[in-house]
CSV table of C-alpha atoms in Angstrom, one decimal:
chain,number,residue,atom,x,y,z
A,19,UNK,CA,-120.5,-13.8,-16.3
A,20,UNK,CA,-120.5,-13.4,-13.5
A,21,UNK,CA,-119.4,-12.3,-9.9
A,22,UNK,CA,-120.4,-14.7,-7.2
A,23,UNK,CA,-120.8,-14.1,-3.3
A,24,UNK,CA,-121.9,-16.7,-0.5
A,25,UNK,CA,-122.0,-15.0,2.9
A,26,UNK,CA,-123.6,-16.9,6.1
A,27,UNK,CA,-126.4,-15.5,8.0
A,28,UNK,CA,-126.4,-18.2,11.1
A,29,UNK,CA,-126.2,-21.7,11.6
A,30,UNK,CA,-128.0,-22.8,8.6
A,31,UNK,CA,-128.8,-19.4,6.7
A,32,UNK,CA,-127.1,-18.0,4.1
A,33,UNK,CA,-127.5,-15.6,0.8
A,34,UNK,CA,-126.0,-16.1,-2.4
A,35,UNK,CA,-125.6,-13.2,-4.9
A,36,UNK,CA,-125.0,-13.1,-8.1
A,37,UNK,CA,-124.1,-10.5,-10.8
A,38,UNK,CA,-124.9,-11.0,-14.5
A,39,UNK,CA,-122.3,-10.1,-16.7
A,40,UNK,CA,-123.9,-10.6,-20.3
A,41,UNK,CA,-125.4,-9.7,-23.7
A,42,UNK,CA,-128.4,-7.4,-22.9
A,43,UNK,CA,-130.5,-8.9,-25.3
A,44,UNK,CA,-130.0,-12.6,-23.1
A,45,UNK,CA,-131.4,-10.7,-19.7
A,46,UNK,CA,-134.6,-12.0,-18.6
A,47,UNK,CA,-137.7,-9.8,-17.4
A,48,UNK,CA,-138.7,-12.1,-14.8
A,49,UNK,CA,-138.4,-14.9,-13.1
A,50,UNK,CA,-139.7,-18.4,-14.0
A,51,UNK,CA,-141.0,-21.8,-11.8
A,52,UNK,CA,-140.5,-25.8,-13.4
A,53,UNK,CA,-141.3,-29.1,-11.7
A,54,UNK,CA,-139.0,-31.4,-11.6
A,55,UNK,CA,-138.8,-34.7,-9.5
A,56,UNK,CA,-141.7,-33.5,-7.4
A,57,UNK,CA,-139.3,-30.6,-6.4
A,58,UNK,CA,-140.5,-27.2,-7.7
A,59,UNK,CA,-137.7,-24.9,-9.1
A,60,UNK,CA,-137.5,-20.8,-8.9
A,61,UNK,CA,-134.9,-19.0,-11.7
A,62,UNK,CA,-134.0,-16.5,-14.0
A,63,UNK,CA,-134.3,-18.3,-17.3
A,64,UNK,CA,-131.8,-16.7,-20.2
A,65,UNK,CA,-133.5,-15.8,-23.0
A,66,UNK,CA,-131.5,-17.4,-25.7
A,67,UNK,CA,-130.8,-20.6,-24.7
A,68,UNK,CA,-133.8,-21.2,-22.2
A,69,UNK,CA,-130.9,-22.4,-19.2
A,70,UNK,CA,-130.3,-20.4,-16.1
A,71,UNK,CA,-127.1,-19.1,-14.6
A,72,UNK,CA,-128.8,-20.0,-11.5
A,73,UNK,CA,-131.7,-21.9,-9.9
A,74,UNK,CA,-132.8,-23.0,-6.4
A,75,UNK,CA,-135.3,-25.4,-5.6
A,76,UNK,CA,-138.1,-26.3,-2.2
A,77,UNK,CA,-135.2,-28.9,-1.2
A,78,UNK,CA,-133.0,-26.6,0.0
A,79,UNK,CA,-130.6,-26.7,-3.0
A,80,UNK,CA,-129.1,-24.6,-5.3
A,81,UNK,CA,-127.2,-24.3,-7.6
A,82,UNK,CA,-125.1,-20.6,-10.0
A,83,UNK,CA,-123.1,-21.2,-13.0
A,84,UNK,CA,-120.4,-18.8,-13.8
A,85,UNK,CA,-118.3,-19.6,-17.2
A,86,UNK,CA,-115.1,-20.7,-17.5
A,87,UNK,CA,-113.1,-22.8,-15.4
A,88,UNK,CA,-109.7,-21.2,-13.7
A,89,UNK,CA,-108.5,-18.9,-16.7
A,90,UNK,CA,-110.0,-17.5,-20.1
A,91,UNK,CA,-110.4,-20.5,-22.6
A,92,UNK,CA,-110.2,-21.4,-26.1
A,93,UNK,CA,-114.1,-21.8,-27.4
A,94,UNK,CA,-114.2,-24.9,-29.5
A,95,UNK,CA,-118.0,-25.0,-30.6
A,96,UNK,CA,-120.5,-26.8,-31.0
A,97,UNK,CA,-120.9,-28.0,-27.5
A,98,UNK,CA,-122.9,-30.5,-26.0
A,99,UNK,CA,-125.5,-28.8,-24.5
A,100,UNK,CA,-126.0,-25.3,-22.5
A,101,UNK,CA,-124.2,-24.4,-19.6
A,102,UNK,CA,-128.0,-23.1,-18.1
A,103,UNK,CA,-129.3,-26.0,-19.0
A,104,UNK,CA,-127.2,-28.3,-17.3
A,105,UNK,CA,-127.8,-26.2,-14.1
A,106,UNK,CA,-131.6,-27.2,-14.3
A,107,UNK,CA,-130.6,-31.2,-15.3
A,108,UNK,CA,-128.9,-31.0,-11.6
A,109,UNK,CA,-131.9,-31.4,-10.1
A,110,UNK,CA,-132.6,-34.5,-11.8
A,111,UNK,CA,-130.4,-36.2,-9.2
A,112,UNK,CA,-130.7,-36.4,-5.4
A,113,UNK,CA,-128.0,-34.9,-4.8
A,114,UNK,CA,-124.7,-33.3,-5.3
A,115,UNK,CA,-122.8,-36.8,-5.3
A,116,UNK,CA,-124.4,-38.8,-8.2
A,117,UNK,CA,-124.9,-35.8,-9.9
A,118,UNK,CA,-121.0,-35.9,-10.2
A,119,UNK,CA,-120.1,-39.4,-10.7
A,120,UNK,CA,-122.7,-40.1,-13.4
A,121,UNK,CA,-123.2,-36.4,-15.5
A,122,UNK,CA,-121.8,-36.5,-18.8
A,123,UNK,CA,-119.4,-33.5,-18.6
A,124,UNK,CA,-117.6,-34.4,-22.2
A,125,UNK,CA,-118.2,-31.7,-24.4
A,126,UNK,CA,-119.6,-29.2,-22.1
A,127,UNK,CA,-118.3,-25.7,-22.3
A,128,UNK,CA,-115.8,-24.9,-19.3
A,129,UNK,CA,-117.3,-23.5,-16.4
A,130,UNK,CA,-117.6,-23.0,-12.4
A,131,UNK,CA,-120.4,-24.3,-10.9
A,132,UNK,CA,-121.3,-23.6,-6.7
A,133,UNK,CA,-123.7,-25.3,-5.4
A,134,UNK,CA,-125.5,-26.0,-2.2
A,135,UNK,CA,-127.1,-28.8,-1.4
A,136,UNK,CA,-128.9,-29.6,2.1
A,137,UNK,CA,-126.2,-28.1,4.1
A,138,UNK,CA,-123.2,-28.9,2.0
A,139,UNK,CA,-121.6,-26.0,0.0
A,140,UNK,CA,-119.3,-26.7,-3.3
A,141,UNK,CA,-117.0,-25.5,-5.9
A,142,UNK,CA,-117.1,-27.8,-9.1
A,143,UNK,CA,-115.3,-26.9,-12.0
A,144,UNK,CA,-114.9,-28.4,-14.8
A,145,UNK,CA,-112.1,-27.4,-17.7
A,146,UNK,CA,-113.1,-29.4,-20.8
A,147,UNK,CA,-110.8,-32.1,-19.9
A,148,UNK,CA,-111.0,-33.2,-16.5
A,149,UNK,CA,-113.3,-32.2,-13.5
A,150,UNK,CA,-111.9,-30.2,-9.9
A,151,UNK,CA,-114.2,-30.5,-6.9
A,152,UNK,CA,-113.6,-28.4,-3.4
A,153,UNK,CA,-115.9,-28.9,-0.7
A,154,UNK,CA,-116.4,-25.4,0.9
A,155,UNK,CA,-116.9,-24.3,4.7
A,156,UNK,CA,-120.8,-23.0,4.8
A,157,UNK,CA,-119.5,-20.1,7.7
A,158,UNK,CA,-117.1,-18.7,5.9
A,159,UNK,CA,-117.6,-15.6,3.2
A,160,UNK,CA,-116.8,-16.8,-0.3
A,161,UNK,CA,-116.5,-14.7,-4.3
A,162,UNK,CA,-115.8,-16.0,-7.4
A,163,UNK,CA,-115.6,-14.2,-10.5
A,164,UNK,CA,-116.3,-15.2,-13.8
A,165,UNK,CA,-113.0,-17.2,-15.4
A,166,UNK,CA,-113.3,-15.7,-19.3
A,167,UNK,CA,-114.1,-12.2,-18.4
A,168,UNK,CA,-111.6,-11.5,-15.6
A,169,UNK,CA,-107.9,-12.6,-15.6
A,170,UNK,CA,-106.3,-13.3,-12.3
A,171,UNK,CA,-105.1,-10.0,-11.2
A,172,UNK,CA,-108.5,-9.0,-11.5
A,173,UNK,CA,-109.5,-11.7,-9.9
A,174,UNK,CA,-107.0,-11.2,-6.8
A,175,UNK,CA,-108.1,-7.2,-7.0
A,176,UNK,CA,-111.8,-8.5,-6.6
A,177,UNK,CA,-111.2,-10.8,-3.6
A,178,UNK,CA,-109.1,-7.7,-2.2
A,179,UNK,CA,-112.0,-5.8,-2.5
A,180,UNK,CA,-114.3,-8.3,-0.8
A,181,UNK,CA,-111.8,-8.6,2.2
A,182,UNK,CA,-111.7,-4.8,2.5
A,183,UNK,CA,-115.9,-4.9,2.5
A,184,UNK,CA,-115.7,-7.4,5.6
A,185,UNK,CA,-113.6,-4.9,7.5
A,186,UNK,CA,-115.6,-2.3,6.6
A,187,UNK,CA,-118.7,-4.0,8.4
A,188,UNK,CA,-120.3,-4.6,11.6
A,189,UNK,CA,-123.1,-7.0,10.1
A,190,UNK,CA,-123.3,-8.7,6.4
A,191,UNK,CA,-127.1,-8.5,5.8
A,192,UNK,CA,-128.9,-7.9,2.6
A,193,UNK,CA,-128.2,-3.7,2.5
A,194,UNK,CA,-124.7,-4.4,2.8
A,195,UNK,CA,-124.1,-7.1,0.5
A,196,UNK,CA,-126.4,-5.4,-1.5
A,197,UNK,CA,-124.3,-2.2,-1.6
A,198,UNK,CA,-121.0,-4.7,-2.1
A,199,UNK,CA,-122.1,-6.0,-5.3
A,200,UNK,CA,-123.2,-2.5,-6.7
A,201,UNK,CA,-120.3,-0.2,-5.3
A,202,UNK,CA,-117.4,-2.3,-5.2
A,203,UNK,CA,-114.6,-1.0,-7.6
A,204,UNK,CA,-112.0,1.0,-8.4
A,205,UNK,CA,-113.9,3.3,-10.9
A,206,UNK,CA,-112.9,1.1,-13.7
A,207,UNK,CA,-116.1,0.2,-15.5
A,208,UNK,CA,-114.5,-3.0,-17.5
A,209,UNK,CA,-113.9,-4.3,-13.9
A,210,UNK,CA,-116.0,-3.0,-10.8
A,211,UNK,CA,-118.2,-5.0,-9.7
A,212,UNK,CA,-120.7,-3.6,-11.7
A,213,UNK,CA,-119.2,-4.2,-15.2
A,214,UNK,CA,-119.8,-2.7,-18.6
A,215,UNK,CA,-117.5,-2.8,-21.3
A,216,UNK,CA,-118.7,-0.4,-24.2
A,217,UNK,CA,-122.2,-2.0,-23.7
A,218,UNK,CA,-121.2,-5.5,-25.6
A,219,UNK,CA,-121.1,-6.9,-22.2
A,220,UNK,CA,-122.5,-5.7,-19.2
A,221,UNK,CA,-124.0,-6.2,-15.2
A,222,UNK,CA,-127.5,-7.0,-16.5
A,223,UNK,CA,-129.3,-8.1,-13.2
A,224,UNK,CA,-128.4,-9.3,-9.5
A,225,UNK,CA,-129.9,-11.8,-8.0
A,226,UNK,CA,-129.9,-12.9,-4.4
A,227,UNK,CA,-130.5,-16.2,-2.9
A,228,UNK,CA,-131.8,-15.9,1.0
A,229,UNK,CA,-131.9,-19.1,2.6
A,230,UNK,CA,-134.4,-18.2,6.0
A,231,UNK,CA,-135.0,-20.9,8.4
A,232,UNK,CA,-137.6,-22.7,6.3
A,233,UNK,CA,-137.9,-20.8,3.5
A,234,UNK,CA,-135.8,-19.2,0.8
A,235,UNK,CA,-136.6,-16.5,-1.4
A,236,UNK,CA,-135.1,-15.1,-4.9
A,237,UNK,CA,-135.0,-11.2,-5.5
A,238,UNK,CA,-134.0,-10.6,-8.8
A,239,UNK,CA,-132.8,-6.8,-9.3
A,240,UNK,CA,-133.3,-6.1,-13.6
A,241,UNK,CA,-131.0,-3.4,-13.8
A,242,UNK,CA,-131.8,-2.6,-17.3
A,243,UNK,CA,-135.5,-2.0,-16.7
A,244,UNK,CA,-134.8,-1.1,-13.0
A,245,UNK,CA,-137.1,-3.4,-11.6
A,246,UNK,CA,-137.1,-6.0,-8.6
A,247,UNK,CA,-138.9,-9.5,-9.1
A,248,UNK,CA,-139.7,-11.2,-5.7
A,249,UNK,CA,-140.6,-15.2,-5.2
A,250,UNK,CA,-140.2,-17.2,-2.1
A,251,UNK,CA,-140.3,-21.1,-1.8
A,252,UNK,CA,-141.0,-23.1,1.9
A,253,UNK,CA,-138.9,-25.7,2.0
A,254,UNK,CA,-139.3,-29.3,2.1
A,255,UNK,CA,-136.2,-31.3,1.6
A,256,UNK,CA,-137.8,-34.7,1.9
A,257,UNK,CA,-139.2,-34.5,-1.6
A,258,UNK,CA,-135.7,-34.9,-2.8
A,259,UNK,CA,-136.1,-38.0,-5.3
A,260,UNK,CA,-139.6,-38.2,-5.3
A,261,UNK,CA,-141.7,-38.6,-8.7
């Protein structure tokens, strides 16, 4: 999993989408809430594991996991712990910075993680040996697609794609990003946008982040059952650290 988009809706707005690529049997029915730090969490959580792929919380933060790093790895299990789960552990931090310096990343599977934080937007990847960070521009359109499932033609064909979609539009609001991350392809169904590869793996859900003034909301689209799960969250970013 997965394909990622981050596309600005003002000053200090934004929505994040995500695409599940996975099992069928891992896809969640709904959406789940967990305390932690004083600052309550909305997610998806994966139903073999009991992580998330991704997760935003009252503070104005957030954070999506896709797997892999920069190219299609080598799995050398057991690893240390979840991928999902170390997406929730974030929020055990105050933000983004000791998070970094002080997470143990040795034996973590690889993986891309983005994540916003109070108005700062990263890339952080991490390849099993060493860690790459990238501080990204919060008004600029962004898309990342998952390392292990597509290789970096794919990859380049994808962005291609996106670029086209921004040409193609006069605004960038829900509908069309919406209709971006359900449309977008070529007609190959091992590598649109919406993915399924002889049903072994497969575009189980999207999920969309919209960060509104002083709120921000998750719609989660189950495109198995063909369902929609709605939460919103007010914001309060001064509870960041609190007990």
């Amino acid at each position: 999993m997965c394909t990622v988009t981050f596309v600005p809706q003002g000053a200090d707005d934004f929505i994040l989408t995500s695409n599940r690529d996975e099992q069928a049997s891992r896809s969640p029915k709904g959406l789940s809430t967990e305390t932690r730090h004083g600052q309550q969490l909305l997610f998806p959580r994966d139903t073999e594991a009991g992580g998330t792929w991704i997760v935003t919380a009252d503070t104005n933060r957030l954070v999506c996991i896709l797997n892999g790093a920069f190219e299609l790895h080598h799995r050398t299990p057991p690893y240390r712990k979840s991928r999902g789960l170390m997406a929730l552990d974030y929020f055990d931090y105050p933000n983004f910075e000791p998070f970094y310096q002080n997470y143990k990343f040795d034996g973590m599977e690889p993986f891309t993680m983005v994540v916003y934080d109070q108005g700062a937007l990263y890339d952080f990847r991490w390849d099993g040996q060493k860690s790459h960070l990238k501080a990204l521009d919060t008004q600029e359109k962004h898309i990342w697609s998952s390392a292990t499932l597509y290789d970096a033609p794919t990859k380049a064909k994808r962005e291609k794609w996106f670029a086209e979609w921004q040409e193609e539009n006069d605004s960038y609001d829900l509908d069309a990003i919406l209709h971006f991350h359900r449309f977008a392809g070529d007609g190959d169904p091992w590598n649109d946008v919406i993915m399924n590869r002889a049903g072994l793996v497969q575009t189980v859900s999207i999920t969309n982040v919209i960060k509104k003034g002083a709120t921000i909301e998750l719609l989660y689209h189950d495109l198995l059952r063909e369902q929609r799960k709605q939460a919103e969250l007010s914001l309060n970013p001064q509870k960041v650290g609190s007990q």
